[in-house]
Amino acid sequence: MTATMLRPAHRAAESRSLPARLFLGAEDDPRWSRPALWAVLVTALVLYTWALSGNANAYYAAAIVSGTQSWKAFFFGALDAGSFITVDKPPLALWVMGLSARIFGYSTWSMLIPQALAGVAAVGLVFSAVRRSFSGVRAGHAAALVAAVVMTLTPITVAINRDNNPDTVLVLLLVLAAWFCLESLRTGRLRSLLFAALFVGLAFNTKMLQAYLVVPAFAVAYLACARVSWLKRVGHLLAAGAVLLVSSAWWMVIVDLWPADSRPYIGGSTDNSVWDLVIGYNGLGRIFGQGGPGGGGGGGAGFGGESGAGRLFNDIMAGQISWLLPFCVAALAFAVVMRVLRMPREDAPSGAAWLVWGGWLVVHYVVFSFSSGTFHPYYTTAMAPAVAALSGMGVVVMWRAYLRSRAWAWVLPLAVAVTGGWSFVVLRRTPDWAPWLAWVVLGATLVAVAVLVLARIRSGPWAPTPGGSAQVTAKVAAIALAATVIAGLAGPAAYAVTPLQSQVNGTNPTAGPSTGGGLGGFGRPGGMPGGGQFPGRQDGQSGTTQRPSGGFMRGGVSDSMAKYLVANQGEATWLVAVPSAQQASSLILSTGKPVIAMGGFTGSDPAMTVERLKELVSSGQLRYVMAGGDQGGPGGRGNAEVTSWVQETCTAVDGQDGLYDCTT
């Protein structure tokens, strides 16, 4: 692909005022385009905001509450207002939700509305990016509308956009980066490329190295398709790399240069540095699992299934993201064939668009499929923009080939057949959930394929002439297209509405029915691997684990203990020190008080030492400590030295199991 493949995209007519262009579009836009877009955006907003309740992921909710109480905690992304330890991600997404909570007061809505709006904005940006990649006006708007609908109805995207995990902000920033990358390729402006790098860097400060998965696609597209000389392409990419480095590293550099004794411990790291978090727990550890630097957690099979080429199609993952992956593969393959055979490409998307979105999808597929570290289904929401864009572009390109070429008219029916067939397979994996839907999808697929094949056999190349058999055949083809939409989108749409029927599952949000494999989803708990069981106290009567709305257990902290701690905190900075964030998050949300999570998210972070604990107690900043029993976090990985010191030195509080008073 070369620069000559790029055609100037449609530019909006300037005769209309800005408000008119916003709501009605440019004068030469199809009349249906802008109203249809607004309908999609409103649908997205409803899906992402309907009946929001609870604290979502209590881990991040506690950090948001703490950020409203302390600007220091806000900047560092600390779990507690006393700034003992940070969450295990950079804080940019927390800043967005935290600012809203500071302005409007903390609540479910003040926390989650920014997430929903970010999701809606991502849908609009995907529409704009796809539309501007076409030289033809109607083709561009048609492809963009399909892309927007697919993005809106991707099940895992609906689930995560109703949550406070950082992935929603990550996706918005990456779509912004793609939009500017495509603009730089369309216009030849270096400034747009630099903005793309800036937004990838900001995405890094949302979820670290996952943000960089789009960089190979952007770089290859620019090298192949930029409208400048090769020497300038390399120079421009180096300049973009410098912007990427600065926009990625500024927070990390500030934090790592900050004196360690006056800032919180970096949660998830092994040496109290953000750099270790980048390359370990949130970097190579995610890919290589426990063997990677800094770990990254295991349990990938418990959340997303065993790693391998088929992971995204297994029982856990298929209903979240895989519905249109076969169609995207067909679209990419056809785009390659078009290029190799030099087929006519009027009104086709630019080669750069195929490279950007295709590269985005391929890299994410490879990394997500073969990573052996912790892998949650909701990570795949980062694939949704590429799936949406490729679906929109593929529909238009295949439809035009179907109309204009007998030789390639079979591509669209084949793609529809494969897509509908896969949807049928996915739906039949849960035969007790909406059992009729799989057969509706199968019937629509058969109708669509049959009508497309028969209509094409009975007609020659279709000319846009009024009346006659061509018009009749076009109406028949419209019926086929309607059946195609049902075949392709009925399954994901049905999954997409299920999160609206239950409280937000913040720890492992998914959509659709239980498949008997992973956790989360409609009608089942989410969170830790192992059949839906969570670490923490078991209820003596029912034998089931107690779980609050945020997806975290109280971890042995009863209501009576929480009341006791609040009543006896005195002048101490922290209410209590507990082994892990599972206990700390729940206490922070229920009491509004700072709580120390000595071992971070899992209880295994080396954040607390005996010396540090002695210092906090002697200075009057801390009075109570929870230790002993099974309170060392998942797998009992608590700090043995700290536990031993507490049990030997401090006084057990009568009637409060596991609680010690270290000032007596």
PDB file of N, CA and C in Angstrom, residues 382-453:
ATOM      1  N   ALA A 382     -10.947  -3.802  24.473  1.00  0.00           N
ATOM      2  CA  ALA A 382     -10.001  -3.047  23.655  1.00  0.00           C
ATOM      3  C   ALA A 382     -10.019  -3.496  22.199  1.00  0.00           C
ATOM      4  N   MET A 383     -10.583  -4.655  21.905  1.00  0.00           N
ATOM      5  CA  MET A 383     -10.699  -5.125  20.526  1.00  0.00           C
ATOM      6  C   MET A 383     -11.938  -4.574  19.838  1.00  0.00           C
ATOM      7  N   ALA A 384     -12.900  -4.084  20.614  1.00  0.00           N
ATOM      8  CA  ALA A 384     -14.192  -3.692  20.050  1.00  0.00           C
ATOM      9  C   ALA A 384     -14.083  -2.624  18.963  1.00  0.00           C
ATOM     10  N   PRO A 385     -13.261  -1.562  19.119  1.00  0.00           N
ATOM     11  CA  PRO A 385     -13.190  -0.572  18.039  1.00  0.00           C
ATOM     12  C   PRO A 385     -12.723  -1.168  16.710  1.00  0.00           C
ATOM     13  N   ALA A 386     -11.749  -2.070  16.769  1.00  0.00           N
ATOM     14  CA  ALA A 386     -11.258  -2.680  15.529  1.00  0.00           C
ATOM     15  C   ALA A 386     -12.308  -3.605  14.926  1.00  0.00           C
ATOM     16  N   VAL A 387     -12.971  -4.398  15.775  1.00  0.00           N
ATOM     17  CA  VAL A 387     -14.043  -5.267  15.281  1.00  0.00           C
ATOM     18  C   VAL A 387     -15.140  -4.435  14.630  1.00  0.00           C
ATOM     19  N   ALA A 388     -15.501  -3.330  15.271  1.00  0.00           N
ATOM     20  CA  ALA A 388     -16.564  -2.476  14.729  1.00  0.00           C
ATOM     21  C   ALA A 388     -16.155  -1.863  13.393  1.00  0.00           C
ATOM     22  N   ALA A 389     -14.960  -1.298  13.329  1.00  0.00           N
ATOM     23  CA  ALA A 389     -14.511  -0.641  12.099  1.00  0.00           C
ATOM     24  C   ALA A 389     -14.393  -1.635  10.953  1.00  0.00           C
ATOM     25  N   LEU A 390     -13.799  -2.786  11.212  1.00  0.00           N
ATOM     26  CA  LEU A 390     -13.632  -3.783  10.150  1.00  0.00           C
ATOM     27  C   LEU A 390     -14.980  -4.332   9.699  1.00  0.00           C
ATOM     28  N   SER A 391     -15.917  -4.465  10.625  1.00  0.00           N
ATOM     29  CA  SER A 391     -17.254  -4.931  10.241  1.00  0.00           C
ATOM     30  C   SER A 391     -17.934  -3.917   9.331  1.00  0.00           C
ATOM     31  N   GLY A 392     -17.867  -2.635   9.710  1.00  0.00           N
ATOM     32  CA  GLY A 392     -18.482  -1.602   8.873  1.00  0.00           C
ATOM     33  C   GLY A 392     -17.853  -1.515   7.503  1.00  0.00           C
ATOM     34  N   MET A 393     -16.528  -1.494   7.460  1.00  0.00           N
ATOM     35  CA  MET A 393     -15.854  -1.410   6.167  1.00  0.00           C
ATOM     36  C   MET A 393     -16.101  -2.668   5.350  1.00  0.00           C
ATOM     37  N   GLY A 394     -16.088  -3.829   6.026  1.00  0.00           N
ATOM     38  CA  GLY A 394     -16.280  -5.084   5.310  1.00  0.00           C
ATOM     39  C   GLY A 394     -17.650  -5.199   4.687  1.00  0.00           C
ATOM     40  N   VAL A 395     -18.682  -4.763   5.404  1.00  0.00           N
ATOM     41  CA  VAL A 395     -20.046  -4.825   4.857  1.00  0.00           C
ATOM     42  C   VAL A 395     -20.143  -4.036   3.560  1.00  0.00           C
ATOM     43  N   VAL A 396     -19.619  -2.826   3.563  1.00  0.00           N
ATOM     44  CA  VAL A 396     -19.730  -1.974   2.374  1.00  0.00           C
ATOM     45  C   VAL A 396     -18.924  -2.544   1.212  1.00  0.00           C
ATOM     46  N   VAL A 397     -17.704  -2.954   1.472  1.00  0.00           N
ATOM     47  CA  VAL A 397     -16.847  -3.465   0.398  1.00  0.00           C
ATOM     48  C   VAL A 397     -17.432  -4.747  -0.189  1.00  0.00           C
ATOM     49  N   MET A 398     -17.874  -5.650   0.668  1.00  0.00           N
ATOM     50  CA  MET A 398     -18.447  -6.899   0.168  1.00  0.00           C
ATOM     51  C   MET A 398     -19.760  -6.656  -0.569  1.00  0.00           C
ATOM     52  N   TRP A 399     -20.573  -5.717  -0.093  1.00  0.00           N
ATOM     53  CA  TRP A 399     -21.832  -5.416  -0.760  1.00  0.00           C
ATOM     54  C   TRP A 399     -21.593  -4.852  -2.151  1.00  0.00           C
ATOM     55  N   ARG A 400     -20.626  -3.977  -2.280  1.00  0.00           N
ATOM     56  CA  ARG A 400     -20.330  -3.404  -3.597  1.00  0.00           C
ATOM     57  C   ARG A 400     -19.773  -4.470  -4.536  1.00  0.00           C
ATOM     58  N   ALA A 401     -18.960  -5.374  -4.011  1.00  0.00           N
ATOM     59  CA  ALA A 401     -18.474  -6.469  -4.846  1.00  0.00           C
ATOM     60  C   ALA A 401     -19.622  -7.380  -5.263  1.00  0.00           C
ATOM     61  N   TYR A 402     -20.550  -7.580  -4.357  1.00  0.00           N
ATOM     62  CA  TYR A 402     -21.718  -8.404  -4.651  1.00  0.00           C
ATOM     63  C   TYR A 402     -22.546  -7.795  -5.781  1.00  0.00           C
ATOM     64  N   LEU A 403     -22.685  -6.475  -5.779  1.00  0.00           N
ATOM     65  CA  LEU A 403     -23.486  -5.813  -6.796  1.00  0.00           C
ATOM     66  C   LEU A 403     -22.794  -5.752  -8.148  1.00  0.00           C
ATOM     67  N   ARG A 404     -21.485  -5.609  -8.148  1.00  0.00           N
ATOM     68  CA  ARG A 404     -20.772  -5.240  -9.374  1.00  0.00           C
ATOM     69  C   ARG A 404     -19.996  -6.377 -10.027  1.00  0.00           C
ATOM     70  N   SER A 405     -19.783  -7.467  -9.326  1.00  0.00           N
ATOM     71  CA  SER A 405     -18.913  -8.510  -9.875  1.00  0.00           C
ATOM     72  C   SER A 405     -19.505  -9.885  -9.639  1.00  0.00           C
ATOM     73  N   ARG A 406     -19.765 -10.590 -10.723  1.00  0.00           N
ATOM     74  CA  ARG A 406     -20.234 -11.963 -10.581  1.00  0.00           C
ATOM     75  C   ARG A 406     -19.144 -12.842  -9.960  1.00  0.00           C
ATOM     76  N   ALA A 407     -17.891 -12.544 -10.286  1.00  0.00           N
ATOM     77  CA  ALA A 407     -16.794 -13.368  -9.791  1.00  0.00           C
ATOM     78  C   ALA A 407     -16.664 -13.300  -8.275  1.00  0.00           C
ATOM     79  N   TRP A 408     -16.973 -12.130  -7.692  1.00  0.00           N
ATOM     80  CA  TRP A 408     -16.770 -11.954  -6.255  1.00  0.00           C
ATOM     81  C   TRP A 408     -18.079 -11.786  -5.488  1.00  0.00           C
ATOM     82  N   ALA A 409     -19.188 -12.049  -6.138  1.00  0.00           N
ATOM     83  CA  ALA A 409     -20.480 -11.910  -5.465  1.00  0.00           C
ATOM     84  C   ALA A 409     -20.664 -12.942  -4.357  1.00  0.00           C
ATOM     85  N   TRP A 410     -19.894 -14.041  -4.388  1.00  0.00           N
ATOM     86  CA  TRP A 410     -20.040 -15.094  -3.389  1.00  0.00           C
ATOM     87  C   TRP A 410     -19.430 -14.716  -2.039  1.00  0.00           C
ATOM     88  N   VAL A 411     -18.599 -13.673  -2.000  1.00  0.00           N
ATOM     89  CA  VAL A 411     -17.889 -13.339  -0.762  1.00  0.00           C
ATOM     90  C   VAL A 411     -18.867 -12.952   0.343  1.00  0.00           C
ATOM     91  N   LEU A 412     -19.827 -12.088   0.024  1.00  0.00           N
ATOM     92  CA  LEU A 412     -20.776 -11.645   1.046  1.00  0.00           C
ATOM     93  C   LEU A 412     -21.634 -12.793   1.564  1.00  0.00           C
ATOM     94  N   PRO A 413     -22.266 -13.599   0.710  1.00  0.00           N
ATOM     95  CA  PRO A 413     -23.048 -14.724   1.248  1.00  0.00           C
ATOM     96  C   PRO A 413     -22.209 -15.672   2.105  1.00  0.00           C
ATOM     97  N   LEU A 414     -20.969 -15.910   1.704  1.00  0.00           N
ATOM     98  CA  LEU A 414     -20.108 -16.796   2.483  1.00  0.00           C
ATOM     99  C   LEU A 414     -19.813 -16.196   3.859  1.00  0.00           C
ATOM    100  N   ALA A 415     -19.501 -14.895   3.890  1.00  0.00           N
ATOM    101  CA  ALA A 415     -19.218 -14.235   5.163  1.00  0.00           C
ATOM    102  C   ALA A 415     -20.442 -14.251   6.071  1.00  0.00           C
ATOM    103  N   VAL A 416     -21.615 -14.032   5.488  1.00  0.00           N
ATOM    104  CA  VAL A 416     -22.851 -14.067   6.275  1.00  0.00           C
ATOM    105  C   VAL A 416     -23.089 -15.466   6.821  1.00  0.00           C
ATOM    106  N   ALA A 417     -22.866 -16.478   5.997  1.00  0.00           N
ATOM    107  CA  ALA A 417     -23.084 -17.856   6.432  1.00  0.00           C
ATOM    108  C   ALA A 417     -22.173 -18.223   7.602  1.00  0.00           C
ATOM    109  N   VAL A 418     -20.905 -17.864   7.491  1.00  0.00           N
ATOM    110  CA  VAL A 418     -19.952 -18.195   8.556  1.00  0.00           C
ATOM    111  C   VAL A 418     -20.302 -17.444   9.841  1.00  0.00           C
ATOM    112  N   THR A 419     -20.642 -16.159   9.707  1.00  0.00           N
ATOM    113  CA  THR A 419     -20.970 -15.350  10.883  1.00  0.00           C
ATOM    114  C   THR A 419     -22.227 -15.852  11.573  1.00  0.00           C
ATOM    115  N   GLY A 420     -23.282 -16.087  10.797  1.00  0.00           N
ATOM    116  CA  GLY A 420     -24.516 -16.604  11.383  1.00  0.00           C
ATOM    117  C   GLY A 420     -24.342 -17.984  11.980  1.00  0.00           C
ATOM    118  N   GLY A 421     -23.556 -18.823  11.305  1.00  0.00           N
ATOM    119  CA  GLY A 421     -23.302 -20.162  11.831  1.00  0.00           C
ATOM    120  C   GLY A 421     -22.579 -20.123  13.164  1.00  0.00           C
ATOM    121  N   TRP A 422     -21.598 -19.220  13.283  1.00  0.00           N
ATOM    122  CA  TRP A 422     -20.872 -19.111  14.539  1.00  0.00           C
ATOM    123  C   TRP A 422     -21.777 -18.571  15.642  1.00  0.00           C
ATOM    124  N   SER A 423     -22.636 -17.626  15.314  1.00  0.00           N
ATOM    125  CA  SER A 423     -23.582 -17.123  16.310  1.00  0.00           C
ATOM    126  C   SER A 423     -24.483 -18.240  16.813  1.00  0.00           C
ATOM    127  N   PHE A 424     -24.909 -19.090  15.909  1.00  0.00           N
ATOM    128  CA  PHE A 424     -25.753 -20.228  16.294  1.00  0.00           C
ATOM    129  C   PHE A 424     -25.005 -21.139  17.263  1.00  0.00           C
ATOM    130  N   VAL A 425     -23.734 -21.405  16.980  1.00  0.00           N
ATOM    131  CA  VAL A 425     -22.928 -22.262  17.855  1.00  0.00           C
ATOM    132  C   VAL A 425     -22.803 -21.647  19.246  1.00  0.00           C
ATOM    133  N   VAL A 426     -22.497 -20.352  19.301  1.00  0.00           N
ATOM    134  CA  VAL A 426     -22.331 -19.681  20.591  1.00  0.00           C
ATOM    135  C   VAL A 426     -23.628 -19.727  21.391  1.00  0.00           C
ATOM    136  N   LEU A 427     -24.735 -19.439  20.751  1.00  0.00           N
ATOM    137  CA  LEU A 427     -26.020 -19.423  21.458  1.00  0.00           C
ATOM    138  C   LEU A 427     -26.435 -20.812  21.931  1.00  0.00           C
ATOM    139  N   ARG A 428     -26.091 -21.846  21.190  1.00  0.00           N
ATOM    140  CA  ARG A 428     -26.471 -23.199  21.582  1.00  0.00           C
ATOM    141  C   ARG A 428     -25.619 -23.731  22.729  1.00  0.00           C
ATOM    142  N   ARG A 429     -24.565 -23.022  23.091  1.00  0.00           N
ATOM    143  CA  ARG A 429     -23.776 -23.448  24.248  1.00  0.00           C
ATOM    144  C   ARG A 429     -24.532 -23.227  25.556  1.00  0.00           C
ATOM    145  N   THR A 430     -25.546 -22.374  25.520  1.00  0.00           N
ATOM    146  CA  THR A 430     -26.409 -22.165  26.688  1.00  0.00           C
ATOM    147  C   THR A 430     -27.847 -22.402  26.248  1.00  0.00           C
ATOM    148  N   PRO A 431     -28.227 -23.647  26.013  1.00  0.00           N
ATOM    149  CA  PRO A 431     -29.531 -23.946  25.407  1.00  0.00           C
ATOM    150  C   PRO A 431     -30.721 -23.562  26.269  1.00  0.00           C
ATOM    151  N   ASP A 432     -30.510 -23.386  27.566  1.00  0.00           N
ATOM    152  CA  ASP A 432     -31.624 -23.016  28.442  1.00  0.00           C
ATOM    153  C   ASP A 432     -31.847 -21.512  28.504  1.00  0.00           C
ATOM    154  N   TRP A 433     -30.950 -20.736  27.943  1.00  0.00           N
ATOM    155  CA  TRP A 433     -31.079 -19.279  27.951  1.00  0.00           C
ATOM    156  C   TRP A 433     -31.590 -18.828  26.584  1.00  0.00           C
ATOM    157  N   ALA A 434     -32.767 -18.224  26.537  1.00  0.00           N
ATOM    158  CA  ALA A 434     -33.387 -17.768  25.283  1.00  0.00           C
ATOM    159  C   ALA A 434     -33.231 -18.829  24.196  1.00  0.00           C
ATOM    160  N   PRO A 435     -33.767 -20.030  24.420  1.00  0.00           N
ATOM    161  CA  PRO A 435     -33.518 -21.135  23.481  1.00  0.00           C
ATOM    162  C   PRO A 435     -34.003 -20.875  22.070  1.00  0.00           C
ATOM    163  N   TRP A 436     -34.979 -20.000  21.923  1.00  0.00           N
ATOM    164  CA  TRP A 436     -35.519 -19.705  20.592  1.00  0.00           C
ATOM    165  C   TRP A 436     -34.569 -18.860  19.754  1.00  0.00           C
ATOM    166  N   LEU A 437     -33.669 -18.099  20.419  1.00  0.00           N
ATOM    167  CA  LEU A 437     -32.864 -17.117  19.699  1.00  0.00           C
ATOM    168  C   LEU A 437     -31.902 -17.770  18.712  1.00  0.00           C
ATOM    169  N   ALA A 438     -31.302 -18.876  19.109  1.00  0.00           N
ATOM    170  CA  ALA A 438     -30.358 -19.546  18.208  1.00  0.00           C
ATOM    171  C   ALA A 438     -31.034 -19.951  16.906  1.00  0.00           C
ATOM    172  N   TRP A 439     -32.275 -20.414  17.008  1.00  0.00           N
ATOM    173  CA  TRP A 439     -32.986 -20.858  15.803  1.00  0.00           C
ATOM    174  C   TRP A 439     -33.435 -19.678  14.955  1.00  0.00           C
ATOM    175  N   VAL A 440     -33.753 -18.566  15.590  1.00  0.00           N
ATOM    176  CA  VAL A 440     -34.051 -17.355  14.818  1.00  0.00           C
ATOM    177  C   VAL A 440     -32.822 -16.914  14.032  1.00  0.00           C
ATOM    178  N   VAL A 441     -31.667 -16.940  14.687  1.00  0.00           N
ATOM    179  CA  VAL A 441     -30.430 -16.553  14.011  1.00  0.00           C
ATOM    180  C   VAL A 441     -30.120 -17.514  12.866  1.00  0.00           C
ATOM    181  N   LEU A 442     -30.296 -18.799  13.105  1.00  0.00           N
ATOM    182  CA  LEU A 442     -30.041 -19.777  12.043  1.00  0.00           C
ATOM    183  C   LEU A 442     -30.993 -19.567  10.873  1.00  0.00           C
ATOM    184  N   GLY A 443     -32.288 -19.344  11.180  1.00  0.00           N
ATOM    185  CA  GLY A 443     -33.245 -19.112  10.105  1.00  0.00           C
ATOM    186  C   GLY A 443     -32.935 -17.854   9.323  1.00  0.00           C
ATOM    187  N   ALA A 444     -32.582 -16.776  10.020  1.00  0.00           N
ATOM    188  CA  ALA A 444     -32.229 -15.528   9.333  1.00  0.00           C
ATOM    189  C   ALA A 444     -30.995 -15.714   8.463  1.00  0.00           C
ATOM    190  N   THR A 445     -30.046 -16.500   8.954  1.00  0.00           N
ATOM    191  CA  THR A 445     -28.835 -16.759   8.163  1.00  0.00           C
ATOM    192  C   THR A 445     -29.173 -17.503   6.879  1.00  0.00           C
ATOM    193  N   LEU A 446     -29.989 -18.528   6.994  1.00  0.00           N
ATOM    194  CA  LEU A 446     -30.359 -19.298   5.806  1.00  0.00           C
ATOM    195  C   LEU A 446     -31.121 -18.437   4.802  1.00  0.00           C
ATOM    196  N   VAL A 447     -32.040 -17.606   5.309  1.00  0.00           N
ATOM    197  CA  VAL A 447     -32.792 -16.720   4.414  1.00  0.00           C
ATOM    198  C   VAL A 447     -31.861 -15.741   3.724  1.00  0.00           C
ATOM    199  N   ALA A 448     -30.974 -15.134   4.493  1.00  0.00           N
ATOM    200  CA  ALA A 448     -30.071 -14.135   3.922  1.00  0.00           C
ATOM    201  C   ALA A 448     -29.190 -14.743   2.844  1.00  0.00           C
ATOM    202  N   VAL A 449     -28.599 -15.886   3.150  1.00  0.00           N
ATOM    203  CA  VAL A 449     -27.702 -16.523   2.178  1.00  0.00           C
ATOM    204  C   VAL A 449     -28.475 -16.961   0.940  1.00  0.00           C
ATOM    205  N   ALA A 450     -29.630 -17.564   1.141  1.00  0.00           N
ATOM    206  CA  ALA A 450     -30.410 -18.047  -0.001  1.00  0.00           C
ATOM    207  C   ALA A 450     -30.840 -16.899  -0.902  1.00  0.00           C
ATOM    208  N   VAL A 451     -31.358 -15.834  -0.312  1.00  0.00           N
ATOM    209  CA  VAL A 451     -31.819 -14.700  -1.113  1.00  0.00           C
ATOM    210  C   VAL A 451     -30.651 -14.039  -1.838  1.00  0.00           C
ATOM    211  N   LEU A 452     -29.524 -13.864  -1.143  1.00  0.00           N
ATOM    212  CA  LEU A 452     -28.363 -13.245  -1.791  1.00  0.00           C
ATOM    213  C   LEU A 452     -27.884 -14.070  -2.977  1.00  0.00           C
ATOM    214  N   VAL A 453     -27.830 -15.373  -2.803  1.00  0.00           N
ATOM    215  CA  VAL A 453     -27.354 -16.238  -3.889  1.00  0.00           C
ATOM    216  C   VAL A 453     -28.350 -16.262  -5.043  1.00  0.00           C
TER     217      VAL A 453
END
